[in-house]
Coordinates of C-alpha atoms in Angstrom, one line a residue:
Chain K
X11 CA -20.8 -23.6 -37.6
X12 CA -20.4 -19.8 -36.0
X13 CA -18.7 -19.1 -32.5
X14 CA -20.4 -16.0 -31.0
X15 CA -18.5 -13.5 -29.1
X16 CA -19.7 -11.5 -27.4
X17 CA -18.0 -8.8 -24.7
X18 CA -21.0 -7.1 -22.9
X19 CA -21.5 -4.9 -19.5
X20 CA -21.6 -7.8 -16.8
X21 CA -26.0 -6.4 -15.7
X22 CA -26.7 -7.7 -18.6
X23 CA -25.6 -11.0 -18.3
X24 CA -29.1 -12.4 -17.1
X25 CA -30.8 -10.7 -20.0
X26 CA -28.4 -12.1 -22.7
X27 CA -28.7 -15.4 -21.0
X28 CA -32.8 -15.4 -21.0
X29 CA -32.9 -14.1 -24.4
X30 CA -30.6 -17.0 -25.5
X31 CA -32.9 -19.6 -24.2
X32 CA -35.7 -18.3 -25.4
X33 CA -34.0 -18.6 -28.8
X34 CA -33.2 -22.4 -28.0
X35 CA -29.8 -22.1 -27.3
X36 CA -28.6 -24.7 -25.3
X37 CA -24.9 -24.0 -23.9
X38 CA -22.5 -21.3 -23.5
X39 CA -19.2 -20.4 -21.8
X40 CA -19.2 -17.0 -19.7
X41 CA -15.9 -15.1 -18.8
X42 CA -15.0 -12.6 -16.5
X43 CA -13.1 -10.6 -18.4
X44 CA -11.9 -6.9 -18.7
X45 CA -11.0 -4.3 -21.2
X46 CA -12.1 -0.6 -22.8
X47 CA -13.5 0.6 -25.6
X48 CA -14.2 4.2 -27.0
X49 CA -15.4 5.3 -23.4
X50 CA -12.4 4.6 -21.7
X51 CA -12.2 3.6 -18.0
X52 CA -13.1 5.7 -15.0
X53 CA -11.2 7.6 -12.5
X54 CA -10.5 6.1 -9.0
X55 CA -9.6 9.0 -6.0
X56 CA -7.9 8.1 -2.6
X57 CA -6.9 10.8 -0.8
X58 CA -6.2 13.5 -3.6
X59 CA -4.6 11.0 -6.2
X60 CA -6.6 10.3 -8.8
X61 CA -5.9 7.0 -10.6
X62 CA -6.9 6.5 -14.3
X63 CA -8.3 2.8 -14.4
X64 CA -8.2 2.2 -17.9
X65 CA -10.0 -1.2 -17.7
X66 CA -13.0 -1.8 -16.7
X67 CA -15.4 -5.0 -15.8
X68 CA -16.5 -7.1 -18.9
X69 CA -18.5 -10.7 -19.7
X70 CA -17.4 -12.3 -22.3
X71 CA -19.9 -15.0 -23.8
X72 CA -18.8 -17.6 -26.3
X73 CA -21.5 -19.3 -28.2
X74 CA -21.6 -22.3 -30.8
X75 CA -24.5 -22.0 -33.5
X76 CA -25.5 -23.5 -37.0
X77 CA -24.5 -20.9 -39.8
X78 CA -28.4 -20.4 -40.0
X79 CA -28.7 -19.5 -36.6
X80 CA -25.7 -16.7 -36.3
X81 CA -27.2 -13.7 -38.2
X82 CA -30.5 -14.2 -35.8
X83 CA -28.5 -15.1 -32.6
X84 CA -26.0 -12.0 -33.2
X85 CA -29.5 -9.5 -33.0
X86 CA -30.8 -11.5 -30.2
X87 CA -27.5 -10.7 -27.9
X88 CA -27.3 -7.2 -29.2
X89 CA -30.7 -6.3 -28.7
X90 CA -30.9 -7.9 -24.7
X91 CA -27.2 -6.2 -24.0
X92 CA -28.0 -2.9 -25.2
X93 CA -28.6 -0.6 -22.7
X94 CA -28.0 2.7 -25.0
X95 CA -25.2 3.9 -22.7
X96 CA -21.4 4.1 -24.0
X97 CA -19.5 1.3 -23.0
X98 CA -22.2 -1.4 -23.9
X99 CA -19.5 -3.7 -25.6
X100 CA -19.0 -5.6 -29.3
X101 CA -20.3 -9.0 -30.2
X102 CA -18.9 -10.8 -33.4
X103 CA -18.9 -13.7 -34.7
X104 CA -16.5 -16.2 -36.1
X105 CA -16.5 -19.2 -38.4
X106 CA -15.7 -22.8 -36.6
X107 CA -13.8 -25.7 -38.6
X108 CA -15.9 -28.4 -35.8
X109 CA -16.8 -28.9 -32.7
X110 CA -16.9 -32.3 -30.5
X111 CA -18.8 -33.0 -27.5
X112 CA -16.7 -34.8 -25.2
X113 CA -19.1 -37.2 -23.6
X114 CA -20.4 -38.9 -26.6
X115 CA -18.1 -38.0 -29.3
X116 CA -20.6 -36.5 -31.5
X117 CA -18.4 -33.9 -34.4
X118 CA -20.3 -31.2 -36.2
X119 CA -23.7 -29.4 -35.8
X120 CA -24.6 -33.3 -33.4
X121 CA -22.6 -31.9 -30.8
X122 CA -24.0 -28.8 -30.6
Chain Z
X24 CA -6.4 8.3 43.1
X25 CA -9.5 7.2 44.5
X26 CA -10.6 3.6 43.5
X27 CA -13.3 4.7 41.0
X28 CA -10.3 6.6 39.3
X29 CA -8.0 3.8 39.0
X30 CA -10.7 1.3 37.6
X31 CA -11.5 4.4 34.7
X32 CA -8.0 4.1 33.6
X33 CA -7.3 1.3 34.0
X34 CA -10.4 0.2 31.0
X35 CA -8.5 3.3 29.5
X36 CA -5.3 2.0 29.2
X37 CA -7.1 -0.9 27.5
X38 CA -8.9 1.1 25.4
X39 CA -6.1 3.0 24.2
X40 CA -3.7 -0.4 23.7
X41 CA -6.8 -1.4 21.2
X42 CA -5.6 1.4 19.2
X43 CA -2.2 0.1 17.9
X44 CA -4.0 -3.2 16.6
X45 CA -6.3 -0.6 15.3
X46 CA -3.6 1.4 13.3
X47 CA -2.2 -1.8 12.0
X48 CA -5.6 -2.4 10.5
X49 CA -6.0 1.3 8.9
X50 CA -2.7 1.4 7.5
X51 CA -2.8 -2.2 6.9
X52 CA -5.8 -1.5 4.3
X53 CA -4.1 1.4 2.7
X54 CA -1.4 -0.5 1.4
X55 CA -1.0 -2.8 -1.4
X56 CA -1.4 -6.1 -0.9
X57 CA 2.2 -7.7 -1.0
X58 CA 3.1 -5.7 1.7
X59 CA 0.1 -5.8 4.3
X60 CA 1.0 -8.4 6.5
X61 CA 4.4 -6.3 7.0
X62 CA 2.7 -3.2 7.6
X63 CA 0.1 -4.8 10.4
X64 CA 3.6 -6.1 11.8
X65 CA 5.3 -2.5 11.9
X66 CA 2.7 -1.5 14.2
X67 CA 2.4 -4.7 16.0
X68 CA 6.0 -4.9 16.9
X69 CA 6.1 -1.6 18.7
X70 CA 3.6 -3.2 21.4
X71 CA 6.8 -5.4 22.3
X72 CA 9.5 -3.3 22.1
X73 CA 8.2 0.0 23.7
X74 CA 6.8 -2.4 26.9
X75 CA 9.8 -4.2 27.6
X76 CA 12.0 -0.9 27.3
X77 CA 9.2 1.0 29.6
X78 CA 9.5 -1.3 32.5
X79 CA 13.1 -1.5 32.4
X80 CA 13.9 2.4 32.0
X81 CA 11.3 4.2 30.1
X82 CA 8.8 5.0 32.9
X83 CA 12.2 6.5 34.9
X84 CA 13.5 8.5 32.3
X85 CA 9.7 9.8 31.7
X86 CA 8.4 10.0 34.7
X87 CA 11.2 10.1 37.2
X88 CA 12.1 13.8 38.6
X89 CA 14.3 15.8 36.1
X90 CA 18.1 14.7 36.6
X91 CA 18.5 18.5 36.8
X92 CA 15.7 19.1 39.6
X93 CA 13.8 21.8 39.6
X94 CA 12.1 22.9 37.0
X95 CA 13.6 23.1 33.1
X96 CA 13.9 19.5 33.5
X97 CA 15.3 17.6 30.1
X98 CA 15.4 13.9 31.3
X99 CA 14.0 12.0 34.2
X100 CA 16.2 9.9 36.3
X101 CA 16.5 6.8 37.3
X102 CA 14.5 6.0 40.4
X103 CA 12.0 3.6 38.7
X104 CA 14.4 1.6 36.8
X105 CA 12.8 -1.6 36.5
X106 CA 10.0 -0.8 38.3
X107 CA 12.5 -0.8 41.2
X108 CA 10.6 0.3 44.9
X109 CA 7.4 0.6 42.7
X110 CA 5.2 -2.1 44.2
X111 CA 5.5 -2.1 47.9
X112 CA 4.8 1.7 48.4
X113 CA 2.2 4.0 49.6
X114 CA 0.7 5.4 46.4
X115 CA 1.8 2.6 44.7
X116 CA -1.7 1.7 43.0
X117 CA -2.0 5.3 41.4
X118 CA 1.5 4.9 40.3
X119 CA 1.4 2.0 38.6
X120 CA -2.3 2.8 37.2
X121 CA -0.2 5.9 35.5
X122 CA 2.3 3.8 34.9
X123 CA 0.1 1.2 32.6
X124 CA -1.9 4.5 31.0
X125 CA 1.4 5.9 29.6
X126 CA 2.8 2.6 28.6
X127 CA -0.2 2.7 25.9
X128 CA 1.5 6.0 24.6
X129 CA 4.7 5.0 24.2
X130 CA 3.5 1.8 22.1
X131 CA 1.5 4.1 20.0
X132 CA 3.5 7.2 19.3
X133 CA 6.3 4.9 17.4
X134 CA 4.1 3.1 15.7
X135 CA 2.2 6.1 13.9
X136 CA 5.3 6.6 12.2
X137 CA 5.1 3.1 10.6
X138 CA 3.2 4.9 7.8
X139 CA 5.5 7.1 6.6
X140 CA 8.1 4.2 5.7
X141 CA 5.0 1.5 5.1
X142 CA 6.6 -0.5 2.2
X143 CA 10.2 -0.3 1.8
X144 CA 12.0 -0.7 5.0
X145 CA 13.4 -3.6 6.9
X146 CA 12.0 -5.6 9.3
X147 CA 14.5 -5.5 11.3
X148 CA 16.1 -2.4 11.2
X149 CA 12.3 -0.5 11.8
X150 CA 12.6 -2.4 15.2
X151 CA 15.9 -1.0 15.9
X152 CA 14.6 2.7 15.0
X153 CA 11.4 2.2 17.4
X154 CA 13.9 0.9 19.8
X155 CA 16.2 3.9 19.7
X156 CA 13.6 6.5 19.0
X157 CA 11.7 5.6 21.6
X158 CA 14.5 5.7 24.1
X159 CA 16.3 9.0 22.7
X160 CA 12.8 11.1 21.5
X161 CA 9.6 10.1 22.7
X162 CA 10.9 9.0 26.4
X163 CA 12.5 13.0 26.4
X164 CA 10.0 14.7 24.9
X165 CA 7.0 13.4 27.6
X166 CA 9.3 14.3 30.1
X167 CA 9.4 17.8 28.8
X168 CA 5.7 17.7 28.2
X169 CA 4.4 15.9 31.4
X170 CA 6.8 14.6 33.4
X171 CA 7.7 16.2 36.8
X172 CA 9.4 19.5 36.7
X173 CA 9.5 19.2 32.6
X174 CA 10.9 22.0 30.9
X175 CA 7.7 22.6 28.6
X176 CA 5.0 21.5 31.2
X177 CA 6.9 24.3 33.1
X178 CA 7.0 27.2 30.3
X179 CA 5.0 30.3 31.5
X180 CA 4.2 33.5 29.3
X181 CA 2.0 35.9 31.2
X182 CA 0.4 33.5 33.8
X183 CA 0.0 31.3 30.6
X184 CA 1.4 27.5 30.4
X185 CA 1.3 25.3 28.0
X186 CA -1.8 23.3 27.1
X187 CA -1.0 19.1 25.7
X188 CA -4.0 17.5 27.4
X189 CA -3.3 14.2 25.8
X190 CA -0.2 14.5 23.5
X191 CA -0.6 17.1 20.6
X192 CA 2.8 17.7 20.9
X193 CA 4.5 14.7 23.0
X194 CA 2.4 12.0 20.5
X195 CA 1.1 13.6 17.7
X196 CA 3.3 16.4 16.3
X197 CA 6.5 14.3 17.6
X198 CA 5.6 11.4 15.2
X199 CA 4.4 13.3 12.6
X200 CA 7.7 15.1 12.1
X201 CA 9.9 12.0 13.1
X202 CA 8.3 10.4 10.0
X203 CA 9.2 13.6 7.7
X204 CA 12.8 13.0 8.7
X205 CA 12.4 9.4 8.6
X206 CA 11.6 9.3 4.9
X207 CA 13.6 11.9 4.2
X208 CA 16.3 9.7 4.8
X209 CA 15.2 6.4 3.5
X210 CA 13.6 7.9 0.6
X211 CA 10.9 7.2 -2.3
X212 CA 9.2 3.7 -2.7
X213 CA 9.9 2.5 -6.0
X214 CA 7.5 3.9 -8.2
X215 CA 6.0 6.9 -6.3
X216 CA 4.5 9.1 -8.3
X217 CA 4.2 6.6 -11.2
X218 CA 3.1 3.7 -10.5
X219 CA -0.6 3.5 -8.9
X220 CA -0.2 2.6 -5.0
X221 CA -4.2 2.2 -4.4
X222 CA -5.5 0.8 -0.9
X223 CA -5.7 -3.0 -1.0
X224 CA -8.7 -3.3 1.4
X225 CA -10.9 -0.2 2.3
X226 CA -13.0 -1.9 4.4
X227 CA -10.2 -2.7 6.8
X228 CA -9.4 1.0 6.7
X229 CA -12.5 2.0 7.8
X230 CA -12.8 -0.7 10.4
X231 CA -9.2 0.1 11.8
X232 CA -10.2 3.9 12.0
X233 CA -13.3 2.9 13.9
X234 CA -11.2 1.2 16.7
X235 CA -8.7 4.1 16.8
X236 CA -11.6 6.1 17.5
X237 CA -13.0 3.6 20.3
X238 CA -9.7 3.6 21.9
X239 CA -9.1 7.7 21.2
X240 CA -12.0 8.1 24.2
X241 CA -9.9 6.1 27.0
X242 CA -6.7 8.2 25.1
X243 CA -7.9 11.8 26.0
X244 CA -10.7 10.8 28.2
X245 CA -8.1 8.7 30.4
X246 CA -5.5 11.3 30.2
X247 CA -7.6 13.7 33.1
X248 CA -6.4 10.5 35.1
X249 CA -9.9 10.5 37.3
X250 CA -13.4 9.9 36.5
X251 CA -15.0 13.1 36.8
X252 CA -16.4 16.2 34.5
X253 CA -13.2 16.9 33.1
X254 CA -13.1 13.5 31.3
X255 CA -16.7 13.6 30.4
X256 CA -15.8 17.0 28.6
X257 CA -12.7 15.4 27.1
X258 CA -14.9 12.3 25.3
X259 CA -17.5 14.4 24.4
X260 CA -15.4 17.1 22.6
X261 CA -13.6 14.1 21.2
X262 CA -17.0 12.6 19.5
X263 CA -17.9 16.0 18.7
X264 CA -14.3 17.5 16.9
X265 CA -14.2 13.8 15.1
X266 CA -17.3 13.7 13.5
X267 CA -16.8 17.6 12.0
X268 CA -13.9 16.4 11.1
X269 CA -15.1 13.7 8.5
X270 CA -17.9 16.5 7.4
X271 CA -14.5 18.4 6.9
X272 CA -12.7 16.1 4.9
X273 CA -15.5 15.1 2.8
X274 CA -16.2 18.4 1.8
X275 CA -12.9 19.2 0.8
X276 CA -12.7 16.4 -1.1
X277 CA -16.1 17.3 -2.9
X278 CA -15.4 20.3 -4.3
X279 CA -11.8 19.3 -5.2
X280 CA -12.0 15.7 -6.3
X281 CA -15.8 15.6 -6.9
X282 CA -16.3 12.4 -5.0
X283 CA -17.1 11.7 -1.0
X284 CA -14.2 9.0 -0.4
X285 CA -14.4 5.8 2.2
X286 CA -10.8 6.7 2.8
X287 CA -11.1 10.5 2.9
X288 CA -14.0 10.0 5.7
X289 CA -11.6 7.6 7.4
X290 CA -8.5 9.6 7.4
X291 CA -10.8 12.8 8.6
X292 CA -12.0 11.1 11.6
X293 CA -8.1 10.5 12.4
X294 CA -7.5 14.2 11.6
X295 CA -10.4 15.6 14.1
X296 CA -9.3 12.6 16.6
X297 CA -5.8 14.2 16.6
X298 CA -6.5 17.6 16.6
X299 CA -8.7 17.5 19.4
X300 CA -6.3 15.7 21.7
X301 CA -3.8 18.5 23.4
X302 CA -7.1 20.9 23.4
X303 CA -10.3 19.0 24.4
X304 CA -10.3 19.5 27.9
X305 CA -10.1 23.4 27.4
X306 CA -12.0 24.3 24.8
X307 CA -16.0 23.8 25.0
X308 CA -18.1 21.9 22.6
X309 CA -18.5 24.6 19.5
X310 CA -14.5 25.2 20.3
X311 CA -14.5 21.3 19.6
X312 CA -16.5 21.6 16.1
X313 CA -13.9 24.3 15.0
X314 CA -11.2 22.3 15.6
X315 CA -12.4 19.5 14.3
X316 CA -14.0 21.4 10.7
X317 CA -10.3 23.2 10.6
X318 CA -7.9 20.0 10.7
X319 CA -11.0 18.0 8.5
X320 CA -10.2 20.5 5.8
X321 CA -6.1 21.4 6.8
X322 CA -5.2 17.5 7.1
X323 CA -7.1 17.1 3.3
X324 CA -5.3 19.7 1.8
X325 CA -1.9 18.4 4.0
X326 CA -1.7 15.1 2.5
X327 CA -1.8 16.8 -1.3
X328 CA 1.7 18.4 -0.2
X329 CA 3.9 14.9 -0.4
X330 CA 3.0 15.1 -4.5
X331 CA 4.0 18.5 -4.8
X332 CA 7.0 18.8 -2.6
X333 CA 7.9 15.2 -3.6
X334 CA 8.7 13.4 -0.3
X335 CA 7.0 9.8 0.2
X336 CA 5.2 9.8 3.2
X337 CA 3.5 6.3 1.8
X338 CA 0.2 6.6 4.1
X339 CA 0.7 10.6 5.7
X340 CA 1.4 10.6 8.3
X341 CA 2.6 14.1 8.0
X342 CA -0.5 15.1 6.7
X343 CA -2.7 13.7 9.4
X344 CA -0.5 13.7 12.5
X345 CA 1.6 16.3 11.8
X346 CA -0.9 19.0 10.4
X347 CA -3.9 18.0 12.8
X348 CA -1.2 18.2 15.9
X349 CA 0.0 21.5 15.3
X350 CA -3.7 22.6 14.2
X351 CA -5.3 21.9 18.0
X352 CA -1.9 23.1 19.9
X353 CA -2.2 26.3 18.3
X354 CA -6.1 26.7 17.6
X355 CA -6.8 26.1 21.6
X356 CA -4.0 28.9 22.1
X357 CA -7.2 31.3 21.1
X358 CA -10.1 29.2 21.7
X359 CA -9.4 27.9 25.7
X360 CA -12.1 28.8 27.7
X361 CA -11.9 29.5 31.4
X362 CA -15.0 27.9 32.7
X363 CA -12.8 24.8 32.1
X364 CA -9.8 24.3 33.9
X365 CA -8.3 28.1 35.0
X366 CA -7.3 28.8 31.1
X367 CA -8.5 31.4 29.3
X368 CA -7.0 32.2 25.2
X369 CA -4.9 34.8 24.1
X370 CA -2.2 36.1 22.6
X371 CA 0.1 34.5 25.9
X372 CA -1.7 31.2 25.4
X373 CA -0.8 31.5 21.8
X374 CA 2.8 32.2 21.8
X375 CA 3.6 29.1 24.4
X376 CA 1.6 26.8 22.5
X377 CA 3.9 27.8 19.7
X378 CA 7.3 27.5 21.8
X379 CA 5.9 24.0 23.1
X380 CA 5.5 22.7 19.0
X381 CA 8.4 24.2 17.7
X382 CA 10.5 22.7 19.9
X383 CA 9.1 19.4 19.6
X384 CA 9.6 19.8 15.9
X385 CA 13.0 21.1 15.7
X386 CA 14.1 18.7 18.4
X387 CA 12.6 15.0 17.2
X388 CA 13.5 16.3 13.4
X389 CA 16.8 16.5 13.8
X390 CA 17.4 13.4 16.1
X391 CA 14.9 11.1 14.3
X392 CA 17.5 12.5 11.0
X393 CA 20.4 11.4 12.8
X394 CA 19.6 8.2 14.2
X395 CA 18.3 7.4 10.7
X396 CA 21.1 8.4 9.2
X397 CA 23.0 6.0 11.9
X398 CA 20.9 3.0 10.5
X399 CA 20.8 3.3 7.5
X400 CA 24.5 3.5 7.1
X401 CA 24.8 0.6 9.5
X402 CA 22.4 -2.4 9.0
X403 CA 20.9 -0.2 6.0
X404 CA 17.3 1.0 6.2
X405 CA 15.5 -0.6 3.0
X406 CA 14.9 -3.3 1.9
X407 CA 17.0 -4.6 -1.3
X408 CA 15.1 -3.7 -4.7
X409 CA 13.8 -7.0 -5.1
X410 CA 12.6 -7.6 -1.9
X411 CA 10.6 -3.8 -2.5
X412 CA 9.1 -4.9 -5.6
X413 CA 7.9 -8.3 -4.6
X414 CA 6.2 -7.4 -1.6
X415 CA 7.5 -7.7 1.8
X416 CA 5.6 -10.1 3.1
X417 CA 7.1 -12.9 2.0
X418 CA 10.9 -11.3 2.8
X419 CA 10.6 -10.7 6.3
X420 CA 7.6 -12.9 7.2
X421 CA 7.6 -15.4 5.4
X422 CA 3.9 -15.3 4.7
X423 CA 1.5 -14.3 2.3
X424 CA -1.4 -12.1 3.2
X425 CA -4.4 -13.6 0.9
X426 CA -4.3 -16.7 -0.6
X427 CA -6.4 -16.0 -3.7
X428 CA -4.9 -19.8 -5.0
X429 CA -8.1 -21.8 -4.4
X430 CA -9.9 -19.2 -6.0
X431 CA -12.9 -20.7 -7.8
X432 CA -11.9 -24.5 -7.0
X433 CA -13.1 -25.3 -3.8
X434 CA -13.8 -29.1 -4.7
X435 CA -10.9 -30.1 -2.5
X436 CA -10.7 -29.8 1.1
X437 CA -8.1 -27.5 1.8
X438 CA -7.5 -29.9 4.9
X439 CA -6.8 -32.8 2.8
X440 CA -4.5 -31.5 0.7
X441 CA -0.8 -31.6 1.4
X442 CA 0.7 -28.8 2.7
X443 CA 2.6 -26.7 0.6
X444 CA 4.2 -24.6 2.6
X445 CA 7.4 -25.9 2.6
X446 CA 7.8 -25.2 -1.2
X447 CA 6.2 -21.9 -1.0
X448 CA 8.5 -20.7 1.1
X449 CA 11.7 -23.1 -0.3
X450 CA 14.7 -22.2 1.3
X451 CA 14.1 -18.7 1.7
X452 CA 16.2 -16.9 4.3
X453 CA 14.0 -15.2 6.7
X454 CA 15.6 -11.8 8.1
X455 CA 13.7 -11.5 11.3

């Protein structure tokens, strides 16, 4: 099994989340979360003092998937969270030792 | 005054006692959130203090004759001490109408300086200085300015007196420079310059700036004391100065900053509100629009100065009150017209306008220094380090201004759940 991560611009949340169900996924967890990359963050002004906010809005989604599935899903999230502007975000993916759903029980790719 | 007159100022005085709930609320926003409650209370505690010390000897000292009697006068006497002989009397409803208008003033004028030392003061020794400022500065100066037989209302260059319609000098220069010595004295906020100090709720700013310019009308509108063309003059050159003001503000702000700020068109409104309020009633309504596009653009570039010249006037006051006060008492020395009240600009009209804020400047600086200084090395000024960096809400009051606790677990009835204020606050000593 793969974990997903990806850390995208929160607009594109709805399009990362249709795009994922239309690939079948069935679950994901979705954090607010904030950070920067190579664009930095943005500069805030109140009355003459300008304030450097280094970081900036993010959504972080985490996603379970069969080894199979990750190269495919990790296109699928790129491709609805690009919107060709700097500061789109990184998505990654990471190996998983198991996974357990907590109702049933079920271990492995079952509890996915 | 004529009954019509009294019930105008009377919905003044109201009007202009919305505007200290109103400056809690714009200062309140500008601050940062462990502190907000304490800021709203700065200002709200002023309504308190300056009423009970008006009735018992402020309105005398204001508005009784001058101790010295004719004309220079410095202090009033004591004739209305407690509102003594002030209710059965002929003329007693006009007197006490005035009596009520001018209370609002004297609530108002301490609290603008409430800015300056947002943050970092006690609770209790800020209501100590409004106490003693109010009673050694303000109460003096509006006798020199208004009262009967006051030294400045008095001053004549050339057939020329001075011009304070409704307090550039008495309310709005007074404060401003009171809070320069004030944080002169008390000093930097931990931080300043390095730390980023960003408004907590802009919103709130806006809204409280929107009340302070509701109540501004009955302020200089209520001032002619009488419903008639003067006043009508006065509130429209007050819309009229305000909203050039902003335009002001905002374009400064453009072509220096690049942006059009919620808090720059907030803080420009004050600006035109403040410059227009010793001249309104003598200048007509394109005077108004240069007053108010002058302190829009003076005020922006005012508040800048605190970085540069490194004092910590937390919310600038300085800036606004300061700057904007001196820029209508000596901009309606050249733009008075006759037509509206027997004044006419010039070079006479000038120079007194000068004397009147230079005086008012020297005087309240150096006083407001020394009973600072008194303070501080009394019951001490600031608050202890700690209580500075972890908000002083919870020091003095005891309270929390947001609580952000529930956030995003609102399952629970926050009625059902056992109160946990006794914990939050543990054994906390309060210093109220």
């Amino acid at each position: 099994m793969k974990l997903i991560v990806a850390v995208i611009k929160p607009h594109r949340l709805d399009e990362v989340k249709e795009a994922l169900q239309a690939f079948g996924v069935h679950g994901l967890t979705v954090t607010e979360a904030s950070g920067y990359g190579r664009q930095r963050g943005h500069t805030e002004v109140y009355r003459g003092a300008e304030y450097t906010v280094d970081l900036v809005p993010k959504i972080r989604i985490e996603i379970l998937v069969e080894d199979d599935d990750a190269d495919q899903l990790l296109d699928v999230v790129v491709k609805a969270a690009r919107t060709g502007k700097i500061g789109d975000g990184k998505v990654w993916s990471l190996p998983v030792e198991t996974a357990i759903r907590v109702r049933t029980g079920e271990r492995g790719p079952d509890a996915l | 005054m004529e009954a019509a007159d009294i019930a105008f100022v009377v919905i003044c005085a109201a009007m202009v006692m919305l505007m200290t709930p109103g400056l809690a609320f714009f200062y309140g926003g500008m601050i940062r959130v462990k502190s907000a409650l304490n800021m709203l209370m700065m200002c709200f505690i002023a309504t308190g203090i300056s009423s009970v010390l008006w009735v018992l000897y402020g309105f005398s000292i204001t508005f009784g004759d001058s101790v010295n009697g004719e004309g220079n006068g410095i202090i009033g006497n004591f004739d209305y001490l407690g509102f003594s002989g002030m209710l059965n009397v002929e003329g007693a409803d006009s007197l006490l109408t005035f009596a009520v208008f001018q209370l609002m003033f004297a609530v108002l004028t301490p609290a603008l300086i409430s800015g300056a030392l947002a943050d970092r003061v006690k609770f209790s020794a800020w209501a100590v200085f409004i106490a003693l400022w109010v009673t050694v500065v303000y109460f003096p100066v509006a006798h020199w300015v208004w009262g009967e037989n006051g030294w400045i209302g008095d001053l004549e260059i050339d057939g020329a007196s001075v011009i304070d319609f409704a307090g550039g000098t008495a309310v709005h220069i007074n404060a401003g420079i009171a809070a320069l010595a004030a944080v002169l004295v008390i000093g930097k906020r931990i931080g300043f310059k390095k730390d980023p100090m960003r408004p907590h709720n802009l919103p709130m700013v806006l809204l409280g700036a929107a009340l302070l310019w509701f109540g501004w009308f009955g302020f200089n509108a209520g001032s002619e004391l009488a419903a008639n063309g003067t006043a009508a003059l006065m509130a429209l050159n007050t819309m009229v100065a305000t909203g050039t003001a902003v335009l002001g503000w905002l374009a400064y702000e453009r072509v220096r900053h690049g942006a059009y700020t919620t808090l720059g068109a907030a803080s420009g409104a004050i600006a035109g509100l403040v410059a227009i309020t010793p001249s309104g009633a003598n200048v007509d309504p394109i005077g108004a629009i240069l007053i108010g596009l002058v302190s829009g653009v003076v005020c922006a570039w005012g508040v800048s100065l605190k970085y540069k010249l490194g004092y910590d006037d937390s919310l600038d006051v300085v800036g606004v009150h300061l700057f904007g006060g001196i820029v209508g008492t000596l901009l309606v020395g050249f733009l008075a017209v006759d037509e509206t009240g027997g004044y006419d600009g010039g070079f006479a009209q000038f120079a007194v306008q000068a004397i009147a804020a230079i005086a008012v400047m020297a005087y309240s600086f150096v006083v407001t220094w020394i009973l600072a200084k008194i303070i501080d090395s009394t019951m001490g000024f600031r608050a202890s380090e700690e209580e500075e960096t972890a908000g002083l809400d919870l020091a003095y009051h005891a309270e929390t201004g947001y609580d952000f606790s529930q956030a995003g677990s609102g399952s629970v009835p926050s009625s059902t759940v056992p109160s946990t204020a006794d914990t939050a606050a543990g054994d906390k000593k309060v210093d109220a």
